[in-house]
Coordinates of C-alpha atoms in Angstrom, one line a residue:
X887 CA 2.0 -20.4 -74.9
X888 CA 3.6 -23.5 -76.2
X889 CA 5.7 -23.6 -73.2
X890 CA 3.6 -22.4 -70.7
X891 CA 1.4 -25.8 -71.8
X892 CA 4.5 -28.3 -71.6
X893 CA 5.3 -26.5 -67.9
X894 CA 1.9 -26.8 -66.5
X895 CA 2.0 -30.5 -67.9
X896 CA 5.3 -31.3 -66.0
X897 CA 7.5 -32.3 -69.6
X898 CA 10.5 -31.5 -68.9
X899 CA 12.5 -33.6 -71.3
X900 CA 13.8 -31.4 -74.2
X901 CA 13.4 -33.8 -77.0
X902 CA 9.8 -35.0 -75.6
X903 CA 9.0 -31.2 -75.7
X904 CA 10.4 -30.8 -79.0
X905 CA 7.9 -33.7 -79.8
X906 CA 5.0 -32.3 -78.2
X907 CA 5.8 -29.2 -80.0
X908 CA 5.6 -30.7 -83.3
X909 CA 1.8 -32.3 -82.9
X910 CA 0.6 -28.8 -81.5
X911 CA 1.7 -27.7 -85.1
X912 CA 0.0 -30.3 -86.6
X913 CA -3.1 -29.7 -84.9
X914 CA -3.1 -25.8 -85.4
X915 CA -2.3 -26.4 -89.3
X916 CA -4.3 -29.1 -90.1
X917 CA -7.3 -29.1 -87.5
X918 CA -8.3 -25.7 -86.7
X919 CA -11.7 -26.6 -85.7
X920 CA -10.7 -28.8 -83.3
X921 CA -7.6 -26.5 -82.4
X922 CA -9.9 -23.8 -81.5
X923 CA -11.6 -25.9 -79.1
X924 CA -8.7 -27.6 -77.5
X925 CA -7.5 -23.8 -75.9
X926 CA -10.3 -23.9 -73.8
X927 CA -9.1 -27.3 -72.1
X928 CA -7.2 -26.4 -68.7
X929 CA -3.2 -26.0 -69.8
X930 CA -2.1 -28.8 -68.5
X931 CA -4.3 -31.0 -70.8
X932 CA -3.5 -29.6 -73.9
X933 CA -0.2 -30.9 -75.0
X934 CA -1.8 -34.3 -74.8
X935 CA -4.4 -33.6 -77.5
X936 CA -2.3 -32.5 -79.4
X937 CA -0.1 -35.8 -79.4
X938 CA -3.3 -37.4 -80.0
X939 CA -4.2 -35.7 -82.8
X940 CA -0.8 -35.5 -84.4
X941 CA -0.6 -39.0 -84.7
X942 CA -3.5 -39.0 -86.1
X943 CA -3.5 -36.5 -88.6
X944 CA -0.2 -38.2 -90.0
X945 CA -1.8 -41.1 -90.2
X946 CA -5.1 -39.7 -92.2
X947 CA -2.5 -37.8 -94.4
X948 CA -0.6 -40.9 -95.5
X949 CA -4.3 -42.5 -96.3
X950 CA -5.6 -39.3 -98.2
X951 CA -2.7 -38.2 -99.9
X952 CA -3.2 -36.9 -103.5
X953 CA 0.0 -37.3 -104.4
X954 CA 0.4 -38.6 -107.5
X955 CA 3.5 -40.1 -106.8
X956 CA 2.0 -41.8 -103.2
X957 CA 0.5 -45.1 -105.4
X958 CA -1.2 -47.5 -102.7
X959 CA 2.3 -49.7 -102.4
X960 CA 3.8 -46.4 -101.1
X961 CA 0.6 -46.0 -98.8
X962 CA 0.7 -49.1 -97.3
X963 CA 4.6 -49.4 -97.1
X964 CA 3.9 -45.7 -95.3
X965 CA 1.4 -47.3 -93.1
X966 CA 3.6 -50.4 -92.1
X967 CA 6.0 -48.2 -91.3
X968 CA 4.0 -46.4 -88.7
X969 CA 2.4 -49.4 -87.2
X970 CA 6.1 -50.3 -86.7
X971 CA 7.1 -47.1 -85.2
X972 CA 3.5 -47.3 -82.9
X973 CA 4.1 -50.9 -81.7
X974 CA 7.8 -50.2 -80.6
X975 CA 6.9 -46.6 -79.3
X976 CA 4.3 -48.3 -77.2
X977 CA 6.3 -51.1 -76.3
X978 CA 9.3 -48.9 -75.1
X979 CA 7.6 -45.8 -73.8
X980 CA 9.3 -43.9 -76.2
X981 CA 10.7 -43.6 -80.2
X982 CA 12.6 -41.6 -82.3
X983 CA 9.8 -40.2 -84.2
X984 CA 8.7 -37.4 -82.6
X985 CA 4.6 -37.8 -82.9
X986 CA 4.7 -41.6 -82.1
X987 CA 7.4 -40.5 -78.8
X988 CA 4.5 -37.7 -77.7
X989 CA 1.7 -40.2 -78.7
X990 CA 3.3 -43.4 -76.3
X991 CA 4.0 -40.6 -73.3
X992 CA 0.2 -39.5 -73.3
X993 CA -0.7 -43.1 -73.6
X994 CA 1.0 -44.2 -70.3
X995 CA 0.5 -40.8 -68.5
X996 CA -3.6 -40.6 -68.7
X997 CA -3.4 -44.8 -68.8
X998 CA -5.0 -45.1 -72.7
X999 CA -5.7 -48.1 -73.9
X1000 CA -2.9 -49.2 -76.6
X1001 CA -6.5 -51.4 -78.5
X1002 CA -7.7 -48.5 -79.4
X1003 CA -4.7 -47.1 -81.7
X1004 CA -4.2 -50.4 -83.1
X1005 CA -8.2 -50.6 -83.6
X1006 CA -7.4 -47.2 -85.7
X1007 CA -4.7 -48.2 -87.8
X1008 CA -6.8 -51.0 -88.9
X1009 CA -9.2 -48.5 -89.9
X1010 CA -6.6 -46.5 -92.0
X1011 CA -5.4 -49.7 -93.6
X1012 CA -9.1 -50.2 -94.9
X1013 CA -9.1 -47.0 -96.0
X1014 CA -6.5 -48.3 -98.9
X1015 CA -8.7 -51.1 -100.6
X1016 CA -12.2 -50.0 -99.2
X1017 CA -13.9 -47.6 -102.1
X1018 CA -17.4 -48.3 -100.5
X1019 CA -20.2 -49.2 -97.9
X1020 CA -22.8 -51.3 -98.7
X1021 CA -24.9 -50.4 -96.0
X1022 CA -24.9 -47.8 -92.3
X1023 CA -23.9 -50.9 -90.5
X1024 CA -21.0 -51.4 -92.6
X1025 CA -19.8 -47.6 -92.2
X1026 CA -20.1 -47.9 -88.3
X1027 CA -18.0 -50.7 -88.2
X1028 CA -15.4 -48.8 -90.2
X1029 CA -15.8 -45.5 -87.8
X1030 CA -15.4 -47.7 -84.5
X1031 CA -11.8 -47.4 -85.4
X1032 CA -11.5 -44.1 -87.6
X1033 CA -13.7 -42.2 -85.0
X1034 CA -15.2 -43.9 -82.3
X1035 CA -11.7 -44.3 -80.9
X1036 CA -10.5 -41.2 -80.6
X1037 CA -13.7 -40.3 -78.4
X1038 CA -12.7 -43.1 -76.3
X1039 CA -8.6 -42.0 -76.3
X1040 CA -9.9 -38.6 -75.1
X1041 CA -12.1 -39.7 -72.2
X1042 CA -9.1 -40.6 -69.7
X1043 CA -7.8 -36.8 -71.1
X1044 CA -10.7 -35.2 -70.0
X1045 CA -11.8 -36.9 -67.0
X1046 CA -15.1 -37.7 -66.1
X1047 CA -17.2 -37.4 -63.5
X1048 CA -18.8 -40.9 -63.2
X1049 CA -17.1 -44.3 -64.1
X1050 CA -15.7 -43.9 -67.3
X1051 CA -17.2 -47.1 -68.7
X1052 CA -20.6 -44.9 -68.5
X1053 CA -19.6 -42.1 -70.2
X1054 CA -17.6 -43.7 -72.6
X1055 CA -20.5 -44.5 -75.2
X1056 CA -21.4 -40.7 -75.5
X1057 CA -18.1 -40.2 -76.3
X1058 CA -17.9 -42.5 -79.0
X1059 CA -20.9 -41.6 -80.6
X1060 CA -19.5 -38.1 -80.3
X1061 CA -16.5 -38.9 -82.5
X1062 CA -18.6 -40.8 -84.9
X1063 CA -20.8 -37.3 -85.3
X1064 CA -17.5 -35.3 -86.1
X1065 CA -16.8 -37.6 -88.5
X1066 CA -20.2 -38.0 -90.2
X1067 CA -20.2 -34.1 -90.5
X1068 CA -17.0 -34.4 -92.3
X1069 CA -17.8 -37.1 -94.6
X1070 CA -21.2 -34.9 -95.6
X1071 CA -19.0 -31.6 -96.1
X1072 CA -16.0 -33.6 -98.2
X1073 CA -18.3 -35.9 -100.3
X1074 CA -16.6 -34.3 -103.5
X1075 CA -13.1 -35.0 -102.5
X1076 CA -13.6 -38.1 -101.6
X1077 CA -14.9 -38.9 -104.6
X1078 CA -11.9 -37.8 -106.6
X1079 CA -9.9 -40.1 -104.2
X1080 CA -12.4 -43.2 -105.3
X1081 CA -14.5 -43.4 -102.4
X1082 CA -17.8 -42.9 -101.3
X1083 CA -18.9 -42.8 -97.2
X1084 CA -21.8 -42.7 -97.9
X1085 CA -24.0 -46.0 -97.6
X1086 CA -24.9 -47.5 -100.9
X1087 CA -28.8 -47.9 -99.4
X1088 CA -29.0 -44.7 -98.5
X1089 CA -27.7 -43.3 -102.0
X1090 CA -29.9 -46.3 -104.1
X1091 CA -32.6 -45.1 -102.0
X1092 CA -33.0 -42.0 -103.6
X1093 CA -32.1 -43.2 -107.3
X1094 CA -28.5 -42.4 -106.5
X1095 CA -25.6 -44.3 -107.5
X1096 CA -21.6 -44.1 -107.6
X1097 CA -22.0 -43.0 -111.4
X1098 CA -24.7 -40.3 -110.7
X1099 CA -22.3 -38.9 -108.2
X1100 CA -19.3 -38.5 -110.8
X1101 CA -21.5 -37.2 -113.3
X1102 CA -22.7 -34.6 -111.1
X1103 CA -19.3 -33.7 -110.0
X1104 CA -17.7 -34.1 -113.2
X1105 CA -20.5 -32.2 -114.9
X1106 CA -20.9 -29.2 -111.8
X1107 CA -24.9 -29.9 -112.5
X1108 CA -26.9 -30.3 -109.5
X1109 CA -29.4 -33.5 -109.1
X1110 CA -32.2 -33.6 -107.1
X1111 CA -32.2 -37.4 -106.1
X1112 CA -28.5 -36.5 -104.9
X1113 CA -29.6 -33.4 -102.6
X1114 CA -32.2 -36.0 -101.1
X1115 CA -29.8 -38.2 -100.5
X1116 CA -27.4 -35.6 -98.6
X1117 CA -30.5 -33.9 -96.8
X1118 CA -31.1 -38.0 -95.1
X1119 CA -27.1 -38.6 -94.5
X1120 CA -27.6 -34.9 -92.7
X1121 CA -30.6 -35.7 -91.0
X1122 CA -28.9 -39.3 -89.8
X1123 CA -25.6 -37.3 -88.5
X1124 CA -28.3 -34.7 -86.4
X1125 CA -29.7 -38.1 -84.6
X1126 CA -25.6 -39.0 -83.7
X1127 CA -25.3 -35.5 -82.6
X1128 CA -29.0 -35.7 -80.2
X1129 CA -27.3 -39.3 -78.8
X1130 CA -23.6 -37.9 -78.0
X1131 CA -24.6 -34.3 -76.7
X1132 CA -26.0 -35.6 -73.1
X1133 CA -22.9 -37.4 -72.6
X1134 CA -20.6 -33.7 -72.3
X1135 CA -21.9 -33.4 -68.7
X1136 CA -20.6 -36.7 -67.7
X1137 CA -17.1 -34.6 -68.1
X1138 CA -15.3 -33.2 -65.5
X1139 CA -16.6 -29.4 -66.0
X1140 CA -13.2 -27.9 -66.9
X1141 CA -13.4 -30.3 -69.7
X1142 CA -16.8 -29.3 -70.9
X1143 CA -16.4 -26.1 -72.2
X1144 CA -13.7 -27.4 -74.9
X1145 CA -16.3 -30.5 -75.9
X1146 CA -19.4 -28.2 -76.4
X1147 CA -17.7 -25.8 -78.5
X1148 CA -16.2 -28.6 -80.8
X1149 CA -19.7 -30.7 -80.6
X1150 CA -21.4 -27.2 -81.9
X1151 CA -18.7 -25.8 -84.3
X1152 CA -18.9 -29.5 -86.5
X1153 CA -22.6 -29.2 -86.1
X1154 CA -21.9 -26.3 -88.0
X1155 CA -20.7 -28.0 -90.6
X1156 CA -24.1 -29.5 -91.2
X1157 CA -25.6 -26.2 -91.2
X1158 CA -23.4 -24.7 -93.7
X1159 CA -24.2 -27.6 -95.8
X1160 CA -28.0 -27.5 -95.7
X1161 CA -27.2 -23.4 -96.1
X1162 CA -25.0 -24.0 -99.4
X1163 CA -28.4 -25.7 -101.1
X1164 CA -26.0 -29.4 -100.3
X1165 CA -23.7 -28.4 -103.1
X1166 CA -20.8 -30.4 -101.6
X1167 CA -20.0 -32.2 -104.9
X1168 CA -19.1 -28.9 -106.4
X1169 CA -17.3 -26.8 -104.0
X1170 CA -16.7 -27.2 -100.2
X1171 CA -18.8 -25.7 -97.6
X1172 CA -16.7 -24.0 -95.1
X1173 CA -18.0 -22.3 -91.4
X1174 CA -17.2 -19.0 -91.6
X1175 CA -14.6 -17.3 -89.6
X1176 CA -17.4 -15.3 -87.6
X1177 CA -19.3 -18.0 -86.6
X1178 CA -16.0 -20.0 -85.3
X1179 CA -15.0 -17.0 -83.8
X1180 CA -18.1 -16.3 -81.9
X1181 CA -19.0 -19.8 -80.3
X1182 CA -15.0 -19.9 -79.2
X1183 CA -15.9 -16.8 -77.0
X1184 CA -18.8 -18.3 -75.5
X1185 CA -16.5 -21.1 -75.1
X1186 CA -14.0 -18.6 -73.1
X1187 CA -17.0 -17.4 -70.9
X1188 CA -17.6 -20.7 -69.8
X1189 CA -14.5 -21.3 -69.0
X1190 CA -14.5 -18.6 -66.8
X1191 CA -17.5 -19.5 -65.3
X1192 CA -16.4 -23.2 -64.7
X1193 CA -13.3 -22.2 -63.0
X1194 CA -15.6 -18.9 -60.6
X1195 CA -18.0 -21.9 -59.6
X1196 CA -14.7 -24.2 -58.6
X1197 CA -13.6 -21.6 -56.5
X1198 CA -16.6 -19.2 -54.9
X1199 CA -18.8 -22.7 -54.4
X1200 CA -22.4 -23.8 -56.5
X1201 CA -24.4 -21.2 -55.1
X1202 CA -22.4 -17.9 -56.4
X1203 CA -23.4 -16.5 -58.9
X1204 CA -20.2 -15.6 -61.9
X1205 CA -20.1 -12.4 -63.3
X1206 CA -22.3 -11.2 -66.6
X1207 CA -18.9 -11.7 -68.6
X1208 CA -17.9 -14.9 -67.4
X1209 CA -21.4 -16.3 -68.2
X1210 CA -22.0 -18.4 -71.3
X1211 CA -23.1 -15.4 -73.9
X1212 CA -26.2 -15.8 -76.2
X1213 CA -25.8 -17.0 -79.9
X1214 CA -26.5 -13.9 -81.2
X1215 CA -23.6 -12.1 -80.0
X1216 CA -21.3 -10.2 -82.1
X1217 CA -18.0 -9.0 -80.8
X1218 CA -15.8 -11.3 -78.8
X1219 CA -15.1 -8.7 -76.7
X1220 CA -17.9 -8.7 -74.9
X1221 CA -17.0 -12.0 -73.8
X1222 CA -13.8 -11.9 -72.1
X1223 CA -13.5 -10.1 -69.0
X1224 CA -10.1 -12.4 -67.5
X1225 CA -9.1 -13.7 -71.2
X1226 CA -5.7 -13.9 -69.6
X1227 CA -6.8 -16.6 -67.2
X1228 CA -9.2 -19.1 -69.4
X1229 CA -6.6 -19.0 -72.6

């Protein structure tokens, strides 16, 4: 499959390959959420996620390392490093690392703005010596280059349907809502790496402070004022969410399919959450396999439908399996009737 994506995308070079090769590891080890939904992006499109991604799951591991032996002088010589390696790679078109050489080729071939990697490695570098928000304002700030970003490097992947300075809001606030879904889910491991996401307001709000939240975790004892506190960050991440959602039809439609399944399996996320009685301090809530499996399908079936409409015309109707299934259903099988042709 690997190969049939770096054909379809016209890389022939064996060393870029190799590199392209490397960031679709990264993405299926590390991001399988978003993995998932990147097979149901056309071929062709894929090995550039995946160099986006790559990049920036190295960078996120540098930052979050729980190394013992990674102290913050390693980080940010770590960090330095890469901004090196991205600067150069940008510069030249190319580099000797292999995620930075797939990142600078998917950069000039979909035209990405270069601001916006440099706006994220800021983001990462704050990430070393920022332990705290004081307020919502002060978190969005941080996510315009940590989330917002990579809605924004996406957008020229993905293609759009109007001028891309319209849709690109949507898909900014879209990236912010992944990553607020995160933050809520990994409040306890954050924690143990000295930082909390979530706004100091919001927490002192409810009674809650940085203290409270170590006891707690420290402790395994739920607190009530904390569970308030989650239940408003959750609430605040579903009022992202209702903002970014209208902006997937301002996609091209083959590109659709792979947003809406992402935008609804990190949703899940929150629902797990709220479903685990917001017990994130004590262990992690996790979508189930099912559930992932399940909206991937539906994913598949409008996929097919997408590409019946593109070639029959508006007015045909698709086959009952290539149209989108219901939320209920149960066995991906009844999903896929050319899986062949969408995966």
């Amino acid at each position: 499959m690997t190969d049939r994506e770096l054909d379809a995308a016209g890389i022939t070079d064996p060393a870029l390959r190799a590199a392209y090769r490397h960031c679709r590891a990264l993405n299926a080890r590390h991001g399988k959420t978003y993995f998932l939904a990147t097979r149901l992006l056309p071929v062709e499109r894929r090995p550039a996620v995946h160099a986006l991604y790559g990049f920036a799951r190295w960078a996120d591991d540098i930052v979050d390392s729980l190394d013992p032996g990674a102290g913050p002088d390693v980080r940010v010589r770590a960090l330095s490093r890469l901004q090196g390696e991205l600067e150069e790679g940008l510069r030249r078109g190319g580099s000797g690392e292999p995620v930075v050489r797939a990142l600078a080729d998917t950069a000039h071939r979909y035209a990405i703005d270069h601001a916006h990697f440099r706006d994220f490695m800021t983001a990462m570098r704050s990430d070393l010596v920022v332990t705290a928000y004081p307020t919502y304002a002060d978190l969005r700030a941080y996510m315009h280059g940590s989330a917002a970003v990579i809605g924004l490097e996406m957008l020229p992947v993905l293609g759009t349907v109007v001028p891309r300075e319209e849709a690109a809001p949507y898909a900014a606030a879209l990236g912010v809502a992944f990553q607020l879904s995160n933050f809520l889910r990994d409040v306890g491991e954050d924690l143990d790496r000295g930082r909390v996401y979530l706004p100091a307001d919001l927490l002192a709000g409810h009674g809650v402070d940085r203290e409270l939240l170590v006891r707690s975790r420290a402790t395994g004892h739920p607190d009530r004022r904390i569970t308030a506190a989650l239940k408003e960050f959750e609430a605040l991440t579903r009022g992202v969410y209702r903002t970014a959602v209208p902006g997937i039809d301002l996609l091209e439609p083959v590109a659709r399919p792979c947003i809406r399944t992402a935008a609804v399996l990190y949703g899940g996320i929150l629902d797990t959450v709220a479903r685990d009685g917001y017990a994130v301090l004590h262990r992690r809530s996790a979508v189930q396999r099912r559930h992932r499996a399940v909206v991937a399908v539906d994913g598949l079936a409008r996929v097919a439908a997408a590409r019946l409409r593109a070639r029959t015309g508006p007015g045909d109707r698709p086959p009952a399996c290539a149209r989108p299934l219901p939320a209920a259903a149960s066995s991906p099988a009844m999903a896929v009737c050319s899986a062949e042709e969408v995966a």
